[in-house]
PDB file of C-alpha atoms and ligand atoms in Angstrom:
ATOM      1  CA  MET A   1     -53.192 -46.756  -4.016  1.00  0.00           C
ATOM      2  CA  VAL A   2     -53.681 -45.579  -7.882  1.00  0.00           C
ATOM      3  CA  GLY A   3     -54.453 -46.625 -11.152  1.00  0.00           C
ATOM      4  CA  GLY A   4     -57.213 -48.057 -10.080  1.00  0.00           C
ATOM      5  CA  ASP A   5     -59.362 -47.938 -13.801  1.00  0.00           C
ATOM      6  CA  GLU A   6     -56.246 -49.578 -14.767  1.00  0.00           C
ATOM      7  CA  VAL A   7     -56.791 -52.617 -12.993  1.00  0.00           C
ATOM      8  CA  GLY A   8     -58.969 -55.461 -12.741  1.00  0.00           C
ATOM      9  CA  GLU A   9     -60.444 -57.125  -9.196  1.00  0.00           C
ATOM     10  CA  GLY A  10     -58.412 -60.009  -9.729  1.00  0.00           C
ATOM     11  CA  VAL A  11     -55.607 -58.319  -9.412  1.00  0.00           C
ATOM     12  CA  TRP A  12     -56.745 -55.763  -6.635  1.00  0.00           C
ATOM     13  CA  GLU A  13     -56.540 -59.674  -4.576  1.00  0.00           C
ATOM     14  CA  GLY A  14     -53.902 -60.842  -5.707  1.00  0.00           C
ATOM     15  CA  LEU A  15     -51.559 -57.369  -4.823  1.00  0.00           C
ATOM     16  CA  ARG A  16     -53.712 -57.316  -0.913  1.00  0.00           C
ATOM     17  CA  VAL A  17     -52.152 -61.300  -0.694  1.00  0.00           C
ATOM     18  CA  TYR A  18     -49.110 -59.563  -1.879  1.00  0.00           C
ATOM     19  CA  ARG A  19     -49.166 -57.109   0.702  1.00  0.00           C
ATOM     20  CA  ASP A  20     -50.278 -59.104   2.943  1.00  0.00           C
ATOM     21  CA  GLU A  21     -47.087 -61.485   2.394  1.00  0.00           C
ATOM     22  CA  LEU A  22     -45.296 -59.126   2.747  1.00  0.00           C
ATOM     23  CA  LEU A  23     -46.144 -58.048   6.156  1.00  0.00           C
ATOM     24  CA  ARG A  24     -45.647 -61.228   7.397  1.00  0.00           C
ATOM     25  CA  TRP A  25     -42.430 -61.996   6.417  1.00  0.00           C
ATOM     26  CA  ASN A  26     -41.198 -58.422   7.432  1.00  0.00           C
ATOM     27  CA  GLU A  27     -41.987 -59.722  10.949  1.00  0.00           C
ATOM     28  CA  ARG A  28     -38.989 -62.107  10.837  1.00  0.00           C
ATOM     29  CA  VAL A  29     -37.377 -61.687   8.131  1.00  0.00           C
ATOM     30  CA  ASN A  30     -36.175 -58.117   6.893  1.00  0.00           C
ATOM     31  CA  LEU A  31     -37.858 -57.540   2.850  1.00  0.00           C
ATOM     32  CA  THR A  32     -38.443 -53.999   3.470  1.00  0.00           C
ATOM     33  CA  ALA A  33     -38.248 -50.497   6.228  1.00  0.00           C
ATOM     34  CA  ILE A  34     -41.894 -49.435   4.926  1.00  0.00           C
ATOM     35  CA  ARG A  35     -44.017 -52.037   8.014  1.00  0.00           C
ATOM     36  CA  GLU A  36     -47.223 -49.927   7.933  1.00  0.00           C
ATOM     37  CA  PRO A  37     -50.166 -51.650   5.411  1.00  0.00           C
ATOM     38  CA  GLY A  38     -50.570 -48.058   3.930  1.00  0.00           C
ATOM     39  CA  GLU A  39     -47.099 -46.831   3.473  1.00  0.00           C
ATOM     40  CA  VAL A  40     -46.505 -50.556   1.192  1.00  0.00           C
ATOM     41  CA  ASP A  41     -50.058 -49.711  -0.730  1.00  0.00           C
ATOM     42  CA  ARG A  42     -48.939 -45.849  -1.666  1.00  0.00           C
ATOM     43  CA  ARG A  43     -45.376 -46.375  -1.576  1.00  0.00           C
ATOM     44  CA  LEU A  44     -44.189 -49.442  -2.780  1.00  0.00           C
ATOM     45  CA  ILE A  45     -47.474 -50.740  -4.767  1.00  0.00           C
ATOM     46  CA  GLY A  46     -48.014 -47.578  -5.906  1.00  0.00           C
ATOM     47  CA  ASP A  47     -45.767 -46.074  -6.747  1.00  0.00           C
ATOM     48  CA  ALA A  48     -45.054 -49.444  -8.825  1.00  0.00           C
ATOM     49  CA  LEU A  49     -48.456 -49.042 -10.671  1.00  0.00           C
ATOM     50  CA  ARG A  50     -47.771 -45.398 -11.836  1.00  0.00           C
ATOM     51  CA  LEU A  51     -45.485 -47.521 -14.324  1.00  0.00           C
ATOM     52  CA  LEU A  52     -47.919 -48.823 -15.780  1.00  0.00           C
ATOM     53  CA  PRO A  53     -48.397 -46.061 -18.960  1.00  0.00           C
ATOM     54  CA  ALA A  54     -44.177 -46.519 -19.805  1.00  0.00           C
ATOM     55  CA  VAL A  55     -44.715 -50.672 -19.536  1.00  0.00           C
ATOM     56  CA  ASP A  56     -47.778 -51.111 -21.725  1.00  0.00           C
ATOM     57  CA  ALA A  57     -46.083 -48.446 -24.432  1.00  0.00           C
ATOM     58  CA  TYR A  58     -42.701 -50.487 -24.708  1.00  0.00           C
ATOM     59  CA  ALA A  59     -43.081 -53.188 -22.650  1.00  0.00           C
ATOM     60  CA  GLY A  60     -46.767 -54.406 -23.855  1.00  0.00           C
ATOM     61  CA  GLY A  61     -46.527 -58.622 -23.693  1.00  0.00           C
ATOM     62  CA  GLY A  62     -43.479 -58.825 -23.762  1.00  0.00           C
ATOM     63  CA  ARG A  63     -40.252 -59.387 -21.178  1.00  0.00           C
ATOM     64  CA  LEU A  64     -39.425 -57.331 -19.202  1.00  0.00           C
ATOM     65  CA  VAL A  65     -36.768 -57.893 -15.561  1.00  0.00           C
ATOM     66  CA  ASP A  66     -36.557 -56.267 -12.753  1.00  0.00           C
ATOM     67  CA  VAL A  67     -32.600 -56.204 -11.357  1.00  0.00           C
ATOM     68  CA  GLY A  68     -32.422 -55.188  -8.002  1.00  0.00           C
ATOM     69  CA  THR A  69     -36.907 -56.188  -7.312  1.00  0.00           C
ATOM     70  CA  GLY A  70     -35.216 -56.190  -2.923  1.00  0.00           C
ATOM     71  CA  ALA A  71     -39.528 -57.459  -1.791  1.00  0.00           C
ATOM     72  CA  GLY A  72     -40.839 -57.546  -5.501  1.00  0.00           C
ATOM     73  CA  PHE A  73     -40.647 -53.934  -6.362  1.00  0.00           C
ATOM     74  CA  PRO A  74     -41.552 -52.684  -8.837  1.00  0.00           C
ATOM     75  CA  GLY A  75     -41.282 -55.841 -10.851  1.00  0.00           C
ATOM     76  CA  LEU A  76     -43.182 -58.684  -9.165  1.00  0.00           C
ATOM     77  CA  ALA A  77     -46.328 -55.613  -8.318  1.00  0.00           C
ATOM     78  CA  LEU A  78     -46.312 -55.295 -11.466  1.00  0.00           C
ATOM     79  CA  LYS A  79     -46.064 -58.462 -13.179  1.00  0.00           C
ATOM     80  CA  ILE A  80     -49.703 -59.132 -11.112  1.00  0.00           C
ATOM     81  CA  ALA A  81     -51.621 -56.096 -12.889  1.00  0.00           C
ATOM     82  CA  ARG A  82     -50.208 -57.233 -16.056  1.00  0.00           C
ATOM     83  CA  PRO A  83     -50.079 -61.386 -15.828  1.00  0.00           C
ATOM     84  CA  GLU A  84     -49.800 -61.315 -19.987  1.00  0.00           C
ATOM     85  CA  LEU A  85     -45.804 -59.436 -19.348  1.00  0.00           C
ATOM     86  CA  ASP A  86     -42.894 -62.454 -18.395  1.00  0.00           C
ATOM     87  CA  VAL A  87     -41.187 -60.804 -16.017  1.00  0.00           C
ATOM     88  CA  THR A  88     -37.224 -61.923 -15.049  1.00  0.00           C
ATOM     89  CA  LEU A  89     -36.968 -60.852 -10.636  1.00  0.00           C
ATOM     90  CA  ILE A  90     -33.306 -60.637 -10.022  1.00  0.00           C
ATOM     91  CA  GLU A  91     -31.504 -60.468  -6.214  1.00  0.00           C
ATOM     92  CA  ALA A  92     -29.055 -60.596  -4.772  1.00  0.00           C
ATOM     93  CA  THR A  93     -30.342 -61.635  -1.258  1.00  0.00           C
ATOM     94  CA  GLY A  94     -31.697 -64.732  -0.851  1.00  0.00           C
ATOM     95  CA  LYS A  95     -34.213 -64.766   1.853  1.00  0.00           C
ATOM     96  CA  LYS A  96     -35.479 -61.878  -0.369  1.00  0.00           C
ATOM     97  CA  VAL A  97     -35.572 -64.534  -3.925  1.00  0.00           C
ATOM     98  CA  ALA A  98     -37.063 -67.320  -1.158  1.00  0.00           C
ATOM     99  CA  PHE A  99     -39.700 -64.420  -0.507  1.00  0.00           C
ATOM    100  CA  LEU A 100     -40.702 -63.812  -3.928  1.00  0.00           C
ATOM    101  CA  ARG A 101     -40.823 -67.263  -4.936  1.00  0.00           C
ATOM    102  CA  HIS A 102     -43.320 -68.440  -2.512  1.00  0.00           C
ATOM    103  CA  VAL A 103     -45.456 -64.836  -3.615  1.00  0.00           C
ATOM    104  CA  ILE A 104     -45.479 -66.759  -6.924  1.00  0.00           C
ATOM    105  CA  GLU A 105     -46.902 -70.278  -5.832  1.00  0.00           C
ATOM    106  CA  THR A 106     -48.861 -68.633  -2.972  1.00  0.00           C
ATOM    107  CA  LEU A 107     -50.739 -66.544  -6.445  1.00  0.00           C
ATOM    108  CA  GLY A 108     -50.607 -69.550  -9.119  1.00  0.00           C
ATOM    109  CA  LEU A 109     -48.036 -67.067 -11.157  1.00  0.00           C
ATOM    110  CA  GLU A 110     -47.416 -68.116 -14.256  1.00  0.00           C
ATOM    111  CA  GLY A 111     -44.222 -66.593 -17.034  1.00  0.00           C
ATOM    112  CA  VAL A 112     -41.905 -64.781 -13.668  1.00  0.00           C
ATOM    113  CA  GLU A 113     -38.819 -66.571 -12.398  1.00  0.00           C
ATOM    114  CA  ALA A 114     -37.213 -65.224  -9.702  1.00  0.00           C
ATOM    115  CA  VAL A 115     -33.846 -65.313 -10.001  1.00  0.00           C
ATOM    116  CA  HIS A 116     -30.854 -65.890  -6.736  1.00  0.00           C
ATOM    117  CA  GLY A 117     -27.900 -63.787  -8.679  1.00  0.00           C
ATOM    118  CA  ARG A 118     -25.865 -60.843  -9.302  1.00  0.00           C
ATOM    119  CA  ALA A 119     -26.591 -58.618 -12.362  1.00  0.00           C
ATOM    120  CA  GLU A 120     -22.708 -57.931 -13.065  1.00  0.00           C
ATOM    121  CA  GLU A 121     -22.831 -61.244 -13.362  1.00  0.00           C
ATOM    122  CA  LEU A 122     -26.366 -62.320 -15.068  1.00  0.00           C
ATOM    123  CA  GLY A 123     -25.586 -60.329 -17.731  1.00  0.00           C
ATOM    124  CA  HIS A 124     -23.185 -62.275 -19.178  1.00  0.00           C
ATOM    125  CA  ASP A 125     -25.249 -65.071 -19.569  1.00  0.00           C
ATOM    126  CA  ARG A 126     -26.159 -66.088 -22.358  1.00  0.00           C
ATOM    127  CA  ARG A 127     -29.673 -66.900 -20.729  1.00  0.00           C
ATOM    128  CA  TYR A 128     -30.137 -63.154 -20.397  1.00  0.00           C
ATOM    129  CA  ARG A 129     -28.063 -61.677 -22.478  1.00  0.00           C
ATOM    130  CA  GLY A 130     -30.197 -59.420 -24.997  1.00  0.00           C
ATOM    131  CA  ARG A 131     -33.298 -60.950 -23.689  1.00  0.00           C
ATOM    132  CA  PHE A 132     -35.581 -58.524 -22.378  1.00  0.00           C
ATOM    133  CA  ASP A 133     -37.635 -55.259 -24.485  1.00  0.00           C
ATOM    134  CA  LEU A 134     -37.411 -53.391 -21.079  1.00  0.00           C
ATOM    135  CA  ALA A 135     -35.831 -53.759 -17.230  1.00  0.00           C
ATOM    136  CA  THR A 136     -36.436 -51.830 -14.456  1.00  0.00           C
ATOM    137  CA  ALA A 137     -35.214 -50.760 -10.959  1.00  0.00           C
ATOM    138  CA  ARG A 138     -35.623 -48.738  -8.777  1.00  0.00           C
ATOM    139  CA  ALA A 139     -33.834 -47.365  -5.645  1.00  0.00           C
ATOM    140  CA  VAL A 140     -30.566 -50.214  -6.962  1.00  0.00           C
ATOM    141  CA  ALA A 141     -27.569 -47.073  -7.680  1.00  0.00           C
ATOM    142  CA  VAL A 142     -27.186 -44.179  -8.495  1.00  0.00           C
ATOM    143  CA  LEU A 143     -28.002 -43.533 -12.775  1.00  0.00           C
ATOM    144  CA  PRO A 144     -24.240 -45.335 -14.573  1.00  0.00           C
ATOM    145  CA  ALA A 145     -24.576 -48.361 -12.564  1.00  0.00           C
ATOM    146  CA  LEU A 146     -27.904 -48.613 -13.505  1.00  0.00           C
ATOM    147  CA  LEU A 147     -26.759 -48.903 -17.044  1.00  0.00           C
ATOM    148  CA  GLU A 148     -24.539 -50.486 -16.662  1.00  0.00           C
ATOM    149  CA  LEU A 149     -26.188 -53.323 -15.640  1.00  0.00           C
ATOM    150  CA  CYS A 150     -29.627 -53.325 -17.115  1.00  0.00           C
ATOM    151  CA  MET A 151     -28.069 -52.306 -20.069  1.00  0.00           C
ATOM    152  CA  PRO A 152     -26.229 -55.349 -21.557  1.00  0.00           C
ATOM    153  CA  LEU A 153     -30.120 -57.092 -20.431  1.00  0.00           C
ATOM    154  CA  LEU A 154     -32.462 -55.868 -22.525  1.00  0.00           C
ATOM    155  CA  ARG A 155     -32.570 -56.302 -27.517  1.00  0.00           C
ATOM    156  CA  VAL A 156     -31.837 -53.234 -28.982  1.00  0.00           C
ATOM    157  CA  GLY A 157     -34.451 -50.736 -28.842  1.00  0.00           C
ATOM    158  CA  GLY A 158     -35.770 -51.993 -25.907  1.00  0.00           C
ATOM    159  CA  ARG A 159     -36.017 -49.526 -23.154  1.00  0.00           C
ATOM    160  CA  ALA A 160     -35.274 -49.360 -18.959  1.00  0.00           C
ATOM    161  CA  LEU A 161     -37.378 -47.592 -16.272  1.00  0.00           C
ATOM    162  CA  PHE A 162     -35.599 -46.203 -13.488  1.00  0.00           C
ATOM    163  CA  PRO A 163     -38.367 -44.467 -10.812  1.00  0.00           C
ATOM    164  CA  LYS A 164     -36.248 -41.940  -9.361  1.00  0.00           C
ATOM    165  CA  GLY A 165     -37.156 -39.367  -7.014  1.00  0.00           C
ATOM    166  CA  ALA A 166     -37.205 -35.114  -8.101  1.00  0.00           C
ATOM    167  CA  GLU A 167     -33.863 -34.846  -8.009  1.00  0.00           C
ATOM    168  CA  VAL A 168     -31.798 -36.395  -9.394  1.00  0.00           C
ATOM    169  CA  GLY A 169     -28.605 -33.651  -9.829  1.00  0.00           C
ATOM    170  CA  THR A 170     -25.303 -35.049 -10.259  1.00  0.00           C
ATOM    171  CA  GLU A 171     -25.691 -37.904 -11.177  1.00  0.00           C
ATOM    172  CA  PHE A 172     -27.923 -37.205 -14.714  1.00  0.00           C
ATOM    173  CA  ALA A 173     -25.143 -35.362 -15.684  1.00  0.00           C
ATOM    174  CA  GLU A 174     -22.531 -38.780 -15.102  1.00  0.00           C
ATOM    175  CA  GLY A 175     -25.487 -40.995 -16.456  1.00  0.00           C
ATOM    176  CA  GLU A 176     -25.686 -39.458 -19.177  1.00  0.00           C
ATOM    177  CA  ARG A 177     -22.100 -39.536 -19.733  1.00  0.00           C
ATOM    178  CA  ALA A 178     -22.034 -43.157 -18.945  1.00  0.00           C
ATOM    179  CA  ALA A 179     -25.048 -44.097 -22.006  1.00  0.00           C
ATOM    180  CA  PRO A 180     -23.001 -44.686 -24.871  1.00  0.00           C
ATOM    181  CA  LEU A 181     -20.413 -46.098 -23.557  1.00  0.00           C
ATOM    182  CA  VAL A 182     -22.700 -49.095 -23.446  1.00  0.00           C
ATOM    183  CA  GLY A 183     -25.021 -48.238 -25.769  1.00  0.00           C
ATOM    184  CA  ALA A 184     -27.755 -45.839 -24.170  1.00  0.00           C
ATOM    185  CA  ARG A 185     -28.962 -42.568 -24.916  1.00  0.00           C
ATOM    186  CA  ILE A 186     -31.706 -41.164 -22.068  1.00  0.00           C
ATOM    187  CA  GLU A 187     -34.517 -40.321 -23.672  1.00  0.00           C
ATOM    188  CA  ARG A 188     -36.989 -38.342 -21.526  1.00  0.00           C
ATOM    189  CA  ALA A 189     -36.418 -37.534 -17.691  1.00  0.00           C
ATOM    190  CA  ASP A 190     -40.465 -36.875 -17.464  1.00  0.00           C
ATOM    191  CA  LEU A 191     -42.298 -35.965 -13.228  1.00  0.00           C
ATOM    192  CA  LEU A 192     -44.719 -39.032 -13.766  1.00  0.00           C
ATOM    193  CA  PRO A 193     -48.277 -37.914 -12.028  1.00  0.00           C
ATOM    194  CA  GLY A 194     -48.587 -38.283  -8.610  1.00  0.00           C
ATOM    195  CA  GLU A 195     -50.533 -38.267  -5.220  1.00  0.00           C
ATOM    196  CA  PRO A 196     -50.324 -34.781  -3.651  1.00  0.00           C
ATOM    197  CA  ASP A 197     -48.951 -35.034  -0.429  1.00  0.00           C
ATOM    198  CA  GLU A 198     -46.762 -37.650  -1.993  1.00  0.00           C
ATOM    199  CA  PRO A 199     -43.005 -37.511  -2.868  1.00  0.00           C
ATOM    200  CA  VAL A 200     -42.376 -36.509  -6.139  1.00  0.00           C
ATOM    201  CA  THR A 201     -41.033 -39.232  -7.727  1.00  0.00           C
ATOM    202  CA  ARG A 202     -39.140 -38.569 -11.590  1.00  0.00           C
ATOM    203  CA  LEU A 203     -39.088 -41.179 -13.791  1.00  0.00           C
ATOM    204  CA  VAL A 204     -35.701 -41.530 -16.780  1.00  0.00           C
ATOM    205  CA  ILE A 205     -35.718 -43.726 -19.265  1.00  0.00           C
ATOM    206  CA  ALA A 206     -33.523 -45.222 -21.261  1.00  0.00           C
ATOM    207  CA  ALA A 207     -33.637 -46.812 -25.091  1.00  0.00           C
ATOM    208  CA  LYS A 208     -30.439 -49.151 -25.321  1.00  0.00           C
ATOM    209  CA  ILE A 209     -29.300 -48.049 -29.350  1.00  0.00           C
ATOM    210  CA  GLY A 210     -27.153 -50.254 -29.728  1.00  0.00           C
ATOM    211  CA  GLU A 211     -24.807 -53.396 -28.825  1.00  0.00           C
ATOM    212  CA  THR A 212     -23.131 -52.972 -25.013  1.00  0.00           C
ATOM    213  CA  PRO A 213     -19.584 -54.129 -25.765  1.00  0.00           C
ATOM    214  CA  ASN A 214     -18.778 -57.275 -23.804  1.00  0.00           C
ATOM    215  CA  ARG A 215     -17.227 -56.280 -21.208  1.00  0.00           C
ATOM    216  CA  PHE A 216     -19.785 -54.338 -19.646  1.00  0.00           C
ATOM    217  CA  PRO A 217     -21.610 -55.088 -16.846  1.00  0.00           C
ATOM    218  CA  ARG A 218     -17.458 -54.922 -15.007  1.00  0.00           C
ATOM    219  CA  ARG A 219     -16.906 -57.265 -12.227  1.00  0.00           C
ATOM    220  CA  SER A 220     -19.578 -57.710  -9.733  1.00  0.00           C
ATOM    221  CA  GLY A 221     -19.489 -54.237  -7.180  1.00  0.00           C
ATOM    222  CA  ILE A 222     -17.474 -52.274 -10.003  1.00  0.00           C
ATOM    223  CA  PRO A 223     -20.245 -50.885 -11.877  1.00  0.00           C
ATOM    224  CA  ALA A 224     -21.776 -49.159  -9.174  1.00  0.00           C
ATOM    225  CA  LYS A 225     -18.189 -47.956  -7.158  1.00  0.00           C
ATOM    226  CA  GLU A 226     -16.326 -46.558  -9.869  1.00  0.00           C
ATOM    227  CA  PRO A 227     -19.580 -46.061 -12.055  1.00  0.00           C
ATOM    228  CA  LEU A 228     -18.760 -44.781 -15.716  1.00  0.00           C
ATOM    229  CA  GLY A 229     -19.021 -41.506 -16.898  1.00  0.00           C
ATOM    230  CA  ARG A 230     -17.537 -39.674 -12.788  1.00  0.00           C
ATOM    231  CA  ALA A 231     -15.845 -36.850 -14.132  1.00  0.00           C
TER     232      ALA A 231
HETATM  233  N1  SAH B 301     -36.241 -53.077  -6.022  1.00  0.00           N
HETATM  234  C1  SAH B 301     -36.575 -52.612  -4.998  1.00  0.00           C
HETATM  235  C2  SAH B 301     -35.825 -52.642  -3.352  1.00  0.00           C
HETATM  236  C3  SAH B 301     -34.615 -52.087  -3.012  1.00  0.00           C
HETATM  237  S1  SAH B 301     -32.872 -52.557  -2.066  1.00  0.00           S
HETATM  238  C4  SAH B 301     -37.585 -51.584  -3.822  1.00  0.00           C
HETATM  239  O1  SAH B 301     -37.343 -50.720  -4.261  1.00  0.00           O
HETATM  240  O2  SAH B 301     -37.785 -52.163  -3.108  1.00  0.00           O
HETATM  241  C5  SAH B 301     -31.953 -53.012  -3.530  1.00  0.00           C
HETATM  242  C6  SAH B 301     -31.652 -54.691  -3.908  1.00  0.00           C
HETATM  243  O3  SAH B 301     -31.400 -54.161  -4.984  1.00  0.00           O
HETATM  244  C7  SAH B 301     -31.021 -54.782  -2.455  1.00  0.00           C
HETATM  245  O4  SAH B 301     -31.999 -55.898  -2.524  1.00  0.00           O
HETATM  246  C8  SAH B 301     -30.172 -55.193  -3.706  1.00  0.00           C
HETATM  247  O5  SAH B 301     -29.913 -57.177  -2.619  1.00  0.00           O
HETATM  248  C9  SAH B 301     -29.882 -55.760  -4.114  1.00  0.00           C
HETATM  249  N2  SAH B 301     -29.577 -55.275  -5.107  1.00  0.00           N
HETATM  250  C10 SAH B 301     -27.998 -54.005  -5.449  1.00  0.00           C
HETATM  251  N3  SAH B 301     -27.591 -54.706  -6.215  1.00  0.00           N
HETATM  252  C11 SAH B 301     -27.570 -56.022  -6.781  1.00  0.00           C
HETATM  253  C12 SAH B 301     -26.707 -56.512  -8.443  1.00  0.00           C
HETATM  254  N4  SAH B 301     -25.821 -56.180  -9.081  1.00  0.00           N
HETATM  255  N5  SAH B 301     -27.700 -57.493  -8.149  1.00  0.00           N
HETATM  256  C13 SAH B 301     -27.875 -58.191  -8.253  1.00  0.00           C
HETATM  257  N6  SAH B 301     -29.221 -57.570  -6.905  1.00  0.00           N
HETATM  258  C14 SAH B 301     -28.516 -56.651  -6.168  1.00  0.00           C
END
């Protein structure tokens, strides 16, 4: 795993318990296609910890929302690594939410909530709209859809982190066109330093620079099916 110099002993223990519970549950509930402990460490936990410098820069002590968190990546791994963060995990699939709640209870974590729902709906809910300093979303949708789902949840001045593969291609151009429609500006899309034999991550960082119009996000399924900014 990466980030060894950035997290303390108790954190490694927490991450180990999380990984073991993930592998144990995954035998009967389909939580992730990754089934090998080393792969969980590298591809899921390691990838999440690689976001820590950006998380520390933009959310230090604030509120983070992870949209489409699945089995908790990156949001729950970040919460374990940075217990002082207030974290909301949004996930549409009930059995994944049950797993998240199990891990939260097992580790006795406070200041973290797993919400069963869709970002399209929670983005119009007063309890969530405009409430967060930082949003993350990994392997959930193309960039314009991520912007539509995440920007409504952020306060103006907040940031969103979208880890992507090295080649973002056409989705990047679509994201650039979608951004101003939802009050966002794409600030950076840098390659992250990583392990030599690991797939490269390009971290797209978007800032919320103005209010998101109330018509966004559109209704469930539309942001992914009809992405904004498609030429
Ligand atoms: N982020 C995790 C999971 C990726 S799979 C990881 O990197 O491993 C994508 C997950 O997003 C699925 O669990 C799916 O249920 C969830 N999802 C997709 N669209 C969503 C939406 N609009 N609102 C909430 N969850 C969503």
